[in-house]
């Protein structure tokens, strides 16, 4: 339920004492990983479009700038370019892939289409006395692995630059103008496929740029509480909660800041997992002691979904119903000036049109739906500068129980999109019990934390089975478990066959209505994580 009324992706640190690294996005699918890697090192990062006004860049007072990769070709007319002023600010600049190419071309070098393109693993060769960019790395491996993805290459270096690394097919795989502290790498240090990539980014951020690594969740928590109090004053705040990580952390942070000025609304759709509604109510009323309006609306949602099989139509019905119920609940909550939302930094980034950056959307969202635009609230969005992993760390810093912080993502439409076809109470009951067994077994086998998301799907397929001496004709249940970093791409979790066999036996024996179990081994892409 996010209302994305965002005009700029610029997110200013709450305190000006944090050093900041600005990342300019040229459209790479993995640009967000650069920002995350910088923050993992303990330095605050802000992601902006490549053509953000210089005024927006300068007001952040960056200690360093990173130019991302992108799908365009520098050799093409009107391809994206960085502001020329960036290279004369006197602060370190690191260009990655396309960022390297446009830096070199803009400073007088040349880029050409490579006779041999590089996609995937490559080996880097450097001098015996490596650049500061590679400090502490080459004692581990003479030719470390890096990840390439390019069709163009730098063919001529600008004046003042030298080559500090090459691959078998790329003569200028890493370059530097040490005097001006301008660096570029043709490979992607931000991806896990470059094993020493984080160290390279750390060398650039900490050693070359001299940034302080004081960006921590404990520091953020204290600053966010102070900022919330300043923004809200004595006014009241409404916060919609679902039991998910984001809304739970928002509520916990607000409660720490403003106490009883906060009222939470929990719209119980009847599409939750087994015992989940009771757990949510217990967390907010018993653990947090936050005033909570619990709207039990399962009958309404299920009645409106009756006979509907199309997944997009299901989402629209659920979104509209959610809004109707929330509107009624907010009247019960009384007058409030603010609405709190769990907007995260990726939401802020995605809500902005990065004009001119030829990026492509590869991730679809499963949100319940946006709140009405005419709601007369001012927004409180205390997580809008954080990535998901940082939100989890903040939740732990707030003392929220781990079971809520470490739980897997759950789609806004709930179990409705894990039951292909029409929705009935009987199907929901079967799926709830089956899903609970799967998750329980994952916890018992200590496999839950090793998967990014795991769940069961009740298929609209029935098969013949034999139980005892009798014939059955019951439903097929699919199990899905994936490993991922951020959900944009995912691979199926390679769960042990012995484990899957044990789960299947329990499901068939304990859940009436299931007589066959299958395991989904599709990666994303080409599939999606959810089935609908």
PDB file of N, CA and C in Angstrom, residues 192-232:
ATOM      1  N   UNK A 192      28.563 -10.286  -7.083  1.00  0.00           N
ATOM      2  CA  UNK A 192      29.242 -11.333  -6.309  1.00  0.00           C
ATOM      3  C   UNK A 192      30.169 -12.166  -7.177  1.00  0.00           C
ATOM      4  N   UNK A 193      29.969 -12.118  -8.502  1.00  0.00           N
ATOM      5  CA  UNK A 193      30.812 -12.896  -9.400  1.00  0.00           C
ATOM      6  C   UNK A 193      32.226 -12.322  -9.509  1.00  0.00           C
ATOM      7  N   UNK A 194      32.439 -11.107  -8.991  1.00  0.00           N
ATOM      8  CA  UNK A 194      33.789 -10.554  -8.848  1.00  0.00           C
ATOM      9  C   UNK A 194      34.164 -10.710  -7.379  1.00  0.00           C
ATOM     10  N   UNK A 195      34.841 -11.804  -7.012  1.00  0.00           N
ATOM     11  CA  UNK A 195      35.055 -12.118  -5.588  1.00  0.00           C
ATOM     12  C   UNK A 195      35.740 -11.008  -4.792  1.00  0.00           C
ATOM     13  N   UNK A 196      36.667 -10.275  -5.414  1.00  0.00           N
ATOM     14  CA  UNK A 196      37.371  -9.213  -4.695  1.00  0.00           C
ATOM     15  C   UNK A 196      36.746  -7.839  -4.947  1.00  0.00           C
ATOM     16  N   UNK A 197      35.540  -7.837  -5.527  1.00  0.00           N
ATOM     17  CA  UNK A 197      34.910  -6.577  -5.894  1.00  0.00           C
ATOM     18  C   UNK A 197      34.650  -5.653  -4.723  1.00  0.00           C
ATOM     19  N   UNK A 198      34.186  -6.209  -3.611  1.00  0.00           N
ATOM     20  CA  UNK A 198      33.901  -5.369  -2.447  1.00  0.00           C
ATOM     21  C   UNK A 198      35.181  -4.718  -1.926  1.00  0.00           C
ATOM     22  N   UNK A 199      36.286  -5.434  -1.989  1.00  0.00           N
ATOM     23  CA  UNK A 199      37.556  -4.874  -1.546  1.00  0.00           C
ATOM     24  C   UNK A 199      37.986  -3.724  -2.457  1.00  0.00           C
ATOM     25  N   UNK A 200      37.739  -3.872  -3.764  1.00  0.00           N
ATOM     26  CA  UNK A 200      38.065  -2.796  -4.705  1.00  0.00           C
ATOM     27  C   UNK A 200      37.256  -1.547  -4.385  1.00  0.00           C
ATOM     28  N   UNK A 201      35.960  -1.721  -4.161  1.00  0.00           N
ATOM     29  CA  UNK A 201      35.103  -0.575  -3.813  1.00  0.00           C
ATOM     30  C   UNK A 201      35.541   0.031  -2.487  1.00  0.00           C
ATOM     31  N   UNK A 202      35.905  -0.837  -1.530  1.00  0.00           N
ATOM     32  CA  UNK A 202      36.383  -0.354  -0.236  1.00  0.00           C
ATOM     33  C   UNK A 202      37.658   0.453  -0.387  1.00  0.00           C
ATOM     34  N   UNK A 203      38.579  -0.028  -1.214  1.00  0.00           N
ATOM     35  CA  UNK A 203      39.816   0.723  -1.450  1.00  0.00           C
ATOM     36  C   UNK A 203      39.514   2.112  -2.004  1.00  0.00           C
ATOM     37  N   UNK A 204      38.575   2.168  -2.936  1.00  0.00           N
ATOM     38  CA  UNK A 204      38.234   3.454  -3.527  1.00  0.00           C
ATOM     39  C   UNK A 204      37.565   4.375  -2.513  1.00  0.00           C
ATOM     40  N   UNK A 205      36.617   3.842  -1.758  1.00  0.00           N
ATOM     41  CA  UNK A 205      35.824   4.668  -0.841  1.00  0.00           C
ATOM     42  C   UNK A 205      36.631   5.082   0.393  1.00  0.00           C
ATOM     43  N   UNK A 206      37.287   4.130   1.017  1.00  0.00           N
ATOM     44  CA  UNK A 206      37.959   4.406   2.291  1.00  0.00           C
ATOM     45  C   UNK A 206      39.363   4.957   2.116  1.00  0.00           C
ATOM     46  N   UNK A 207      40.145   4.347   1.221  1.00  0.00           N
ATOM     47  CA  UNK A 207      41.556   4.722   1.112  1.00  0.00           C
ATOM     48  C   UNK A 207      41.775   5.892   0.152  1.00  0.00           C
ATOM     49  N   UNK A 208      41.203   5.797  -1.035  1.00  0.00           N
ATOM     50  CA  UNK A 208      41.426   6.855  -2.028  1.00  0.00           C
ATOM     51  C   UNK A 208      40.597   8.094  -1.712  1.00  0.00           C
ATOM     52  N   UNK A 209      39.295   7.900  -1.411  1.00  0.00           N
ATOM     53  CA  UNK A 209      38.422   9.045  -1.113  1.00  0.00           C
ATOM     54  C   UNK A 209      38.503   9.485   0.346  1.00  0.00           C
ATOM     55  N   UNK A 210      38.993   8.601   1.231  1.00  0.00           N
ATOM     56  CA  UNK A 210      39.133   8.966   2.644  1.00  0.00           C
ATOM     57  C   UNK A 210      37.823   9.091   3.389  1.00  0.00           C
ATOM     58  N   UNK A 211      36.798   8.339   2.961  1.00  0.00           N
ATOM     59  CA  UNK A 211      35.501   8.408   3.643  1.00  0.00           C
ATOM     60  C   UNK A 211      35.570   7.728   5.010  1.00  0.00           C
ATOM     61  N   UNK A 212      34.779   8.230   5.946  1.00  0.00           N
ATOM     62  CA  UNK A 212      34.636   7.581   7.252  1.00  0.00           C
ATOM     63  C   UNK A 212      33.498   6.571   7.176  1.00  0.00           C
ATOM     64  N   UNK A 213      33.730   5.374   7.696  1.00  0.00           N
ATOM     65  CA  UNK A 213      32.692   4.330   7.652  1.00  0.00           C
ATOM     66  C   UNK A 213      31.906   4.311   8.953  1.00  0.00           C
ATOM     67  N   UNK A 214      31.085   5.374   9.144  1.00  0.00           N
ATOM     68  CA  UNK A 214      30.298   5.512  10.375  1.00  0.00           C
ATOM     69  C   UNK A 214      28.799   5.420  10.106  1.00  0.00           C
ATOM     70  N   UNK A 215      28.422   4.878   8.947  1.00  0.00           N
ATOM     71  CA  UNK A 215      26.998   4.711   8.634  1.00  0.00           C
ATOM     72  C   UNK A 215      26.538   3.382   9.227  1.00  0.00           C
ATOM     73  N   UNK A 216      25.867   3.410  10.385  1.00  0.00           N
ATOM     74  CA  UNK A 216      25.399   2.203  11.070  1.00  0.00           C
ATOM     75  C   UNK A 216      23.922   2.341  11.385  1.00  0.00           C
ATOM     76  N   UNK A 217      23.268   1.212  11.645  1.00  0.00           N
ATOM     77  CA  UNK A 217      21.845   1.257  11.960  1.00  0.00           C
ATOM     78  C   UNK A 217      21.574   1.840  13.340  1.00  0.00           C
ATOM     79  N   UNK A 218      22.502   1.668  14.260  1.00  0.00           N
ATOM     80  CA  UNK A 218      22.319   2.293  15.575  1.00  0.00           C
ATOM     81  C   UNK A 218      22.325   3.813  15.439  1.00  0.00           C
ATOM     82  N   UNK A 219      23.257   4.315  14.619  1.00  0.00           N
ATOM     83  CA  UNK A 219      23.306   5.760  14.386  1.00  0.00           C
ATOM     84  C   UNK A 219      22.055   6.223  13.663  1.00  0.00           C
ATOM     85  N   UNK A 220      21.632   5.446  12.661  1.00  0.00           N
ATOM     86  CA  UNK A 220      20.436   5.813  11.906  1.00  0.00           C
ATOM     87  C   UNK A 220      19.211   5.842  12.813  1.00  0.00           C
ATOM     88  N   UNK A 221      19.088   4.857  13.686  1.00  0.00           N
ATOM     89  CA  UNK A 221      17.923   4.778  14.576  1.00  0.00           C
ATOM     90  C   UNK A 221      17.789   6.060  15.392  1.00  0.00           C
ATOM     91  N   UNK A 222      18.860   6.498  16.014  1.00  0.00           N
ATOM     92  CA  UNK A 222      18.811   7.693  16.848  1.00  0.00           C
ATOM     93  C   UNK A 222      18.468   8.931  16.022  1.00  0.00           C
ATOM     94  N   UNK A 223      19.055   9.025  14.824  1.00  0.00           N
ATOM     95  CA  UNK A 223      18.795  10.181  13.971  1.00  0.00           C
ATOM     96  C   UNK A 223      17.356  10.172  13.455  1.00  0.00           C
ATOM     97  N   UNK A 224      16.854   8.962  13.089  1.00  0.00           N
ATOM     98  CA  UNK A 224      15.490   8.853  12.566  1.00  0.00           C
ATOM     99  C   UNK A 224      14.467   9.214  13.631  1.00  0.00           C
ATOM    100  N   UNK A 225      14.683   8.771  14.855  1.00  0.00           N
ATOM    101  CA  UNK A 225      13.769   9.114  15.951  1.00  0.00           C
ATOM    102  C   UNK A 225      13.714  10.627  16.137  1.00  0.00           C
ATOM    103  N   UNK A 226      14.876  11.250  16.094  1.00  0.00           N
ATOM    104  CA  UNK A 226      14.941  12.715  16.232  1.00  0.00           C
ATOM    105  C   UNK A 226      14.209  13.404  15.080  1.00  0.00           C
ATOM    106  N   UNK A 227      14.394  12.881  13.858  1.00  0.00           N
ATOM    107  CA  UNK A 227      13.758  13.489  12.684  1.00  0.00           C
ATOM    108  C   UNK A 227      12.240  13.321  12.715  1.00  0.00           C
ATOM    109  N   UNK A 228      11.761  12.145  13.173  1.00  0.00           N
ATOM    110  CA  UNK A 228      10.314  11.903  13.268  1.00  0.00           C
ATOM    111  C   UNK A 228       9.679  12.872  14.260  1.00  0.00           C
ATOM    112  N   UNK A 229      10.306  13.023  15.406  1.00  0.00           N
ATOM    113  CA  UNK A 229       9.770  13.945  16.426  1.00  0.00           C
ATOM    114  C   UNK A 229       9.699  15.370  15.898  1.00  0.00           C
ATOM    115  N   UNK A 230      10.718  15.750  15.134  1.00  0.00           N
ATOM    116  CA  UNK A 230      10.749  17.103  14.587  1.00  0.00           C
ATOM    117  C   UNK A 230       9.657  17.277  13.540  1.00  0.00           C
ATOM    118  N   UNK A 231       9.427  16.255  12.716  1.00  0.00           N
ATOM    119  CA  UNK A 231       8.431  16.354  11.651  1.00  0.00           C
ATOM    120  C   UNK A 231       7.005  16.304  12.196  1.00  0.00           C
ATOM    121  N   UNK A 232       6.757  15.397  13.127  1.00  0.00           N
ATOM    122  CA  UNK A 232       5.391  15.138  13.598  1.00  0.00           C
ATOM    123  C   UNK A 232       4.946  16.112  14.681  1.00  0.00           C
TER     124      UNK A 232
END
